[in-house]
PDB file of C-alpha atoms in Angstrom:
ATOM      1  CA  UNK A   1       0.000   0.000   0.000  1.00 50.00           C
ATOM      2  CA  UNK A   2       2.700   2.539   0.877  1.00 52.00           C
ATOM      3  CA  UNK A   3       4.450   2.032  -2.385  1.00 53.00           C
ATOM      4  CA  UNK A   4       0.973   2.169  -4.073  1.00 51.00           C
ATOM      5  CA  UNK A   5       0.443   5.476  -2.628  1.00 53.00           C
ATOM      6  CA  UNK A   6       4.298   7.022  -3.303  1.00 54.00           C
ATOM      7  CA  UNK A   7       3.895   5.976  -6.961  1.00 55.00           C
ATOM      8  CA  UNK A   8       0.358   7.835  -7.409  1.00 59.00           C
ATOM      9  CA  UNK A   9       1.725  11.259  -5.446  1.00 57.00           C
ATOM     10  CA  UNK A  10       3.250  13.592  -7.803  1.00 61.00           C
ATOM     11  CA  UNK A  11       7.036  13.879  -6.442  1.00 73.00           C
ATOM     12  CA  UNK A  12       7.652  17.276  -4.655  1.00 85.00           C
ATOM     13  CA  UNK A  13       9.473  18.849  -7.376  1.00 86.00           C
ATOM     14  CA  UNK A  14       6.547  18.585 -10.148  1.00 87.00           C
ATOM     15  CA  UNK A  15       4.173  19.705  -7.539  1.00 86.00           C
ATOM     16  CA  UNK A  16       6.372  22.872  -6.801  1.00 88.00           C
ATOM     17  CA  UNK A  17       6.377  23.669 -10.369  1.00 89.00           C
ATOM     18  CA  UNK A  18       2.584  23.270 -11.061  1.00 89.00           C
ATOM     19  CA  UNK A  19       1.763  25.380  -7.724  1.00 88.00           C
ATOM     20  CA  UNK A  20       4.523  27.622  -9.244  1.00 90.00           C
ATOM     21  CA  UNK A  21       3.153  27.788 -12.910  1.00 91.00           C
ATOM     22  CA  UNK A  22      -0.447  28.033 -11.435  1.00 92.00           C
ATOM     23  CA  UNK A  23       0.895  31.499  -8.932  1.00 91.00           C
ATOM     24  CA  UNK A  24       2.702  32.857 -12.165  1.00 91.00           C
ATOM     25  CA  UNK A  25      -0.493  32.510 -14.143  1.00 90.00           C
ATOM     26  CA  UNK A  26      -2.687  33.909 -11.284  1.00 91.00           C
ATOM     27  CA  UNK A  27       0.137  36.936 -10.873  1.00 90.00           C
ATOM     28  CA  UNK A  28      -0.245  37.525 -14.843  1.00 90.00           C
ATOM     29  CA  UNK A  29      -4.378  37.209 -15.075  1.00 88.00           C
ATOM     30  CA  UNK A  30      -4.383  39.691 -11.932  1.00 87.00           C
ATOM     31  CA  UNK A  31      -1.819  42.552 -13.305  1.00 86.00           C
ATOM     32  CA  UNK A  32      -3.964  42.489 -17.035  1.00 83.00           C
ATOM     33  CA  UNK A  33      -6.967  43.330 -15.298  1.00 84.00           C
ATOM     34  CA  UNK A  34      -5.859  45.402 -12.714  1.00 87.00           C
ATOM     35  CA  UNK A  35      -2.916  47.608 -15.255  1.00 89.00           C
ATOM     36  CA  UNK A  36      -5.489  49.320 -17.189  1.00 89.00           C
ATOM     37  CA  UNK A  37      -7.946  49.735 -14.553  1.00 90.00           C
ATOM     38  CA  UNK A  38      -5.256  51.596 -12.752  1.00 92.00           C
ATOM     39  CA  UNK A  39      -4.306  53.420 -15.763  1.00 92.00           C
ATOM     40  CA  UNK A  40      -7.965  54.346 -15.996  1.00 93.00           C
ATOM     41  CA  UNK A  41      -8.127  55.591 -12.509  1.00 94.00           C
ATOM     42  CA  UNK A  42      -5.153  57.582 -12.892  1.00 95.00           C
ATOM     43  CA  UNK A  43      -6.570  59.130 -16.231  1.00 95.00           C
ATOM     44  CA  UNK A  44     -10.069  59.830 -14.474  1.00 95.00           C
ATOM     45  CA  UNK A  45      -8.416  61.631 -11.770  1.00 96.00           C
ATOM     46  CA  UNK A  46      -5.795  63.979 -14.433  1.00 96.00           C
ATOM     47  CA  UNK A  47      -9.124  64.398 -16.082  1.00 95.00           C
ATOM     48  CA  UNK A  48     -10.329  65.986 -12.972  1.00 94.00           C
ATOM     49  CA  UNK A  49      -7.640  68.301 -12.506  1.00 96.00           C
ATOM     50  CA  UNK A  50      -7.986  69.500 -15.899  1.00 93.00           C
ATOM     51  CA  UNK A  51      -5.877  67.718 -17.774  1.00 94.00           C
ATOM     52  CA  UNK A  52      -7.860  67.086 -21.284  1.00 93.00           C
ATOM     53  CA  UNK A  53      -4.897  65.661 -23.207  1.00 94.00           C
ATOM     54  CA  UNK A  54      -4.813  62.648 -20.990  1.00 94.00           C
ATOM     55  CA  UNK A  55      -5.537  59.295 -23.102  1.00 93.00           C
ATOM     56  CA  UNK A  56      -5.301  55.159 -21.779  1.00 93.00           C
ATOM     57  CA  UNK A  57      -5.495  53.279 -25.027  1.00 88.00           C
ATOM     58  CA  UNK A  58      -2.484  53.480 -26.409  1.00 86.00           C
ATOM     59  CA  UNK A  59      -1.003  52.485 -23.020  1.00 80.00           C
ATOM     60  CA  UNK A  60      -2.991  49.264 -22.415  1.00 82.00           C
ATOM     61  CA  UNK A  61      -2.351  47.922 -25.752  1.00 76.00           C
ATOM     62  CA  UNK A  62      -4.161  46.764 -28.433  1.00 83.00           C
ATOM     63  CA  UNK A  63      -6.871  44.956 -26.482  1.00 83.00           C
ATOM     64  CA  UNK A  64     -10.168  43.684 -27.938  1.00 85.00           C
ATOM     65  CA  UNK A  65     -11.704  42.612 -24.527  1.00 88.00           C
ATOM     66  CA  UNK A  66     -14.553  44.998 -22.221  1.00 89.00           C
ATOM     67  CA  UNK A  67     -11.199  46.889 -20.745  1.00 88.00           C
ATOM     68  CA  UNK A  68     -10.351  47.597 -24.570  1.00 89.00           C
ATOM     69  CA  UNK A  69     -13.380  49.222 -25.137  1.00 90.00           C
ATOM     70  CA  UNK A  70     -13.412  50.848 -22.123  1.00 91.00           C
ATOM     71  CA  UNK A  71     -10.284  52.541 -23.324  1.00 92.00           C
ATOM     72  CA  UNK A  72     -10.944  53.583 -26.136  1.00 92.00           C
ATOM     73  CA  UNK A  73     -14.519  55.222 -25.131  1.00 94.00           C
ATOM     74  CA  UNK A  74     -12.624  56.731 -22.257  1.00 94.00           C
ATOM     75  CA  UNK A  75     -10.207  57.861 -25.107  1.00 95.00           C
ATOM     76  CA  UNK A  76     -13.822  59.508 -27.568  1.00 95.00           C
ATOM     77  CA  UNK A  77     -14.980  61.048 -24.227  1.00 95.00           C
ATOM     78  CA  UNK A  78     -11.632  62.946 -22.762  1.00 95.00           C
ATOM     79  CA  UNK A  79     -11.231  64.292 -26.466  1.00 95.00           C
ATOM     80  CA  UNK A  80     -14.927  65.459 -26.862  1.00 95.00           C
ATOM     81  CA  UNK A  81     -14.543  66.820 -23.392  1.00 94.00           C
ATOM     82  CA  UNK A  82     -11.716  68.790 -24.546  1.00 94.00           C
ATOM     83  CA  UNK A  83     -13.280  69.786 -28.079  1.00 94.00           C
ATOM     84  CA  UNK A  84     -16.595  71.268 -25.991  1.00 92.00           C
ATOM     85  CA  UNK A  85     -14.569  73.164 -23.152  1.00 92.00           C
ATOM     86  CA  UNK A  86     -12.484  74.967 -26.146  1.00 93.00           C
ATOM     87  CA  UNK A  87     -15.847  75.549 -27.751  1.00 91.00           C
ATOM     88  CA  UNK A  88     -17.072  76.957 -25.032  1.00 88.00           C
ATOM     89  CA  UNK A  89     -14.166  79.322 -24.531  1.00 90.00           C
ATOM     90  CA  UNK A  90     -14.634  80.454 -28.078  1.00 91.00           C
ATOM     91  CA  UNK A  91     -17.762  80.780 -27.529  1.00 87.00           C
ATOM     92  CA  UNK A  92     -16.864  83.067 -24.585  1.00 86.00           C
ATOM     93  CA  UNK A  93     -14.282  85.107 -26.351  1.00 89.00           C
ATOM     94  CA  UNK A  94     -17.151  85.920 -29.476  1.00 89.00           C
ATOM     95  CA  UNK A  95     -19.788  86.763 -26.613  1.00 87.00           C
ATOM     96  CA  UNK A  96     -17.493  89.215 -25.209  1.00 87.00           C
ATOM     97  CA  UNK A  97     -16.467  90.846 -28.258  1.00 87.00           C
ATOM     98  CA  UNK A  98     -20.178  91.647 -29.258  1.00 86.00           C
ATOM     99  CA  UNK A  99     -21.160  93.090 -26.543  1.00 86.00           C
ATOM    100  CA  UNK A 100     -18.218  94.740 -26.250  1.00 89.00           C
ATOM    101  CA  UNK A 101     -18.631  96.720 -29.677  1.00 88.00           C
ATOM    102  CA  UNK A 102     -22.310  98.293 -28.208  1.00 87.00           C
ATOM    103  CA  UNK A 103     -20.362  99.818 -25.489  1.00 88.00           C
ATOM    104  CA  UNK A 104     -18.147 100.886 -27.627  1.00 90.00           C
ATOM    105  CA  UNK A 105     -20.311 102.918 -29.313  1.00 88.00           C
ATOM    106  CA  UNK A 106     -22.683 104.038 -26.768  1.00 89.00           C
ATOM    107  CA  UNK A 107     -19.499 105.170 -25.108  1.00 90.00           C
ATOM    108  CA  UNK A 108     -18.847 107.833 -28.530  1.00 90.00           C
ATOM    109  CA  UNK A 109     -22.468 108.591 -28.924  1.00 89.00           C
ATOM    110  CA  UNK A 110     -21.896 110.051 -25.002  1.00 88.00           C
ATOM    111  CA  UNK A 111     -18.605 111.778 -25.851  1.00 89.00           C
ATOM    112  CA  UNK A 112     -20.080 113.107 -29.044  1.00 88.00           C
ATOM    113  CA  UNK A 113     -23.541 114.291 -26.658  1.00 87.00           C
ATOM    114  CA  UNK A 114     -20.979 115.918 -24.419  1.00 87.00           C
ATOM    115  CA  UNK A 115     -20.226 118.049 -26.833  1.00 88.00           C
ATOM    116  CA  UNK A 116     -20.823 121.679 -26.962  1.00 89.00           C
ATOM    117  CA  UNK A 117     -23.032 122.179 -29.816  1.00 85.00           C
ATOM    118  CA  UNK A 118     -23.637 118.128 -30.279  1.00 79.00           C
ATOM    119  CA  UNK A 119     -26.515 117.118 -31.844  1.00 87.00           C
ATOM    120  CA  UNK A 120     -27.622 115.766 -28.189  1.00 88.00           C
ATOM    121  CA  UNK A 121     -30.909 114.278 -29.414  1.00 90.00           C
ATOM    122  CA  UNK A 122     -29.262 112.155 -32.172  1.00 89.00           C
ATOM    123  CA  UNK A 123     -27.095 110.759 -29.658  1.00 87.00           C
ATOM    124  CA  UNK A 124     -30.003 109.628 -27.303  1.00 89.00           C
ATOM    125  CA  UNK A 125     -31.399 107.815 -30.577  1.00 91.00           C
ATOM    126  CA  UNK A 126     -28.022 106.340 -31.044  1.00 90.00           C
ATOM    127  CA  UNK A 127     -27.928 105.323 -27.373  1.00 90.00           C
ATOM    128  CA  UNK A 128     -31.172 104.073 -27.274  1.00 92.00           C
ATOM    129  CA  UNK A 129     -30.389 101.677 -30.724  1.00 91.00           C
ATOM    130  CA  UNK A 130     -27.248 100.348 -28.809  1.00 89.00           C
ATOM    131  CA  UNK A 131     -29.025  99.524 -25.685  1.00 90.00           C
ATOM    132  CA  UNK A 132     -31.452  97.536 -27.412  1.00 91.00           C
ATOM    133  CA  UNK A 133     -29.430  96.014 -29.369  1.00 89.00           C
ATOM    134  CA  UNK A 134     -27.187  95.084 -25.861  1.00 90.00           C
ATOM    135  CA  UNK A 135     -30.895  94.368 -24.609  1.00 91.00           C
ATOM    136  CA  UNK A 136     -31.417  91.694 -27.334  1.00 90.00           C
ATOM    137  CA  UNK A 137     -27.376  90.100 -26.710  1.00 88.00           C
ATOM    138  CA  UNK A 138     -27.829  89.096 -23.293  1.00 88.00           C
ATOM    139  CA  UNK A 139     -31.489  88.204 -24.372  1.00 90.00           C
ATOM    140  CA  UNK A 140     -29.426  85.496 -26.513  1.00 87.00           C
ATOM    141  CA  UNK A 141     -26.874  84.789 -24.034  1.00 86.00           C
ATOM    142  CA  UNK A 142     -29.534  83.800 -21.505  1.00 86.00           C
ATOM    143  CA  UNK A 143     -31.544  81.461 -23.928  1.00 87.00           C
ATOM    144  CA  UNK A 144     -28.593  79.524 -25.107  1.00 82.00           C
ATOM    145  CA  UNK A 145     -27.372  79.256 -21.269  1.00 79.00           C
ATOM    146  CA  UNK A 146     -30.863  77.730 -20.434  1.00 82.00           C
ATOM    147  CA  UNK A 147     -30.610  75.399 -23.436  1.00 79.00           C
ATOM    148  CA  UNK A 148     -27.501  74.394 -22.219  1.00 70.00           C
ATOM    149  CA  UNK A 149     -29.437  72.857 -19.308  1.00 64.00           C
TER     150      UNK A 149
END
């Protein structure tokens, strides 16, 4: 029976190896779930602190799996992120620039009012037009900001 049971047990040394292979393949099926996940997490968080630019896909590799995908959405949504917030800062810049050029004017029609001998009467017309026209600007600005939510 004893020599039975000696023959039938693997000898120490395979059973090392196989416990061995089995940890190494554990080890590797752990770190190619948990890599890009991590690299995810860190991109989330650079997101958060403003950095746009930051992209995972090309640093997970060329995967085809859920975590692949996941990448490369992560990847569509970081750069439409950044595409809207430089819209929006266009956006911004054009906003102030019109309702800059009102003031602008309104501003002359006053020094022109101020005048001695100015046509004073013209210039109240003139200020009037402008501050409707300002009037109808941040009229805009306010529907497009409710749109926006």
């Amino acid at each position: 029976r004893m020599t039975a049971r000696r023959a039938s047990a693997p000898p120490p040394a395979r059973a090392r190896a196989r416990f061995l292979a089995t940890g190494l393949a554990a080890w590797w099926l752990t770190r190619s779930i948990t890599r890009p996940v991590t690299r995810l997490s860190d991109a989330s968080r650079a997101i958060a602190a403003g950095n746009l630019d930051v992209r995972v896909a090309d640093g997970i590799g060329p995967r085809r799996d859920e975590l692949g995908v996941l990448a490369a959405d992560f990847d569509a949504m970081a750069a439409r992120l950044r595409e809207l917030l430089r819209a929006k800062e266009r956006l911004l810049r054009d906003i102030s620039h019109e309702l800059r050029s009102p003031l602008a004017r309104m501003r002359v029609a006053l020094g022109l009012a101020r005048q001695p001998g100015g046509d004073v009467a013209r210039q109240l017309d003139r200020l009037e037009s402008e501050t409707e026209r300002l009037d109808r600007l941040i009229g805009h600005v306010l529907h497009l900001a409710r749109l926006d939510h």
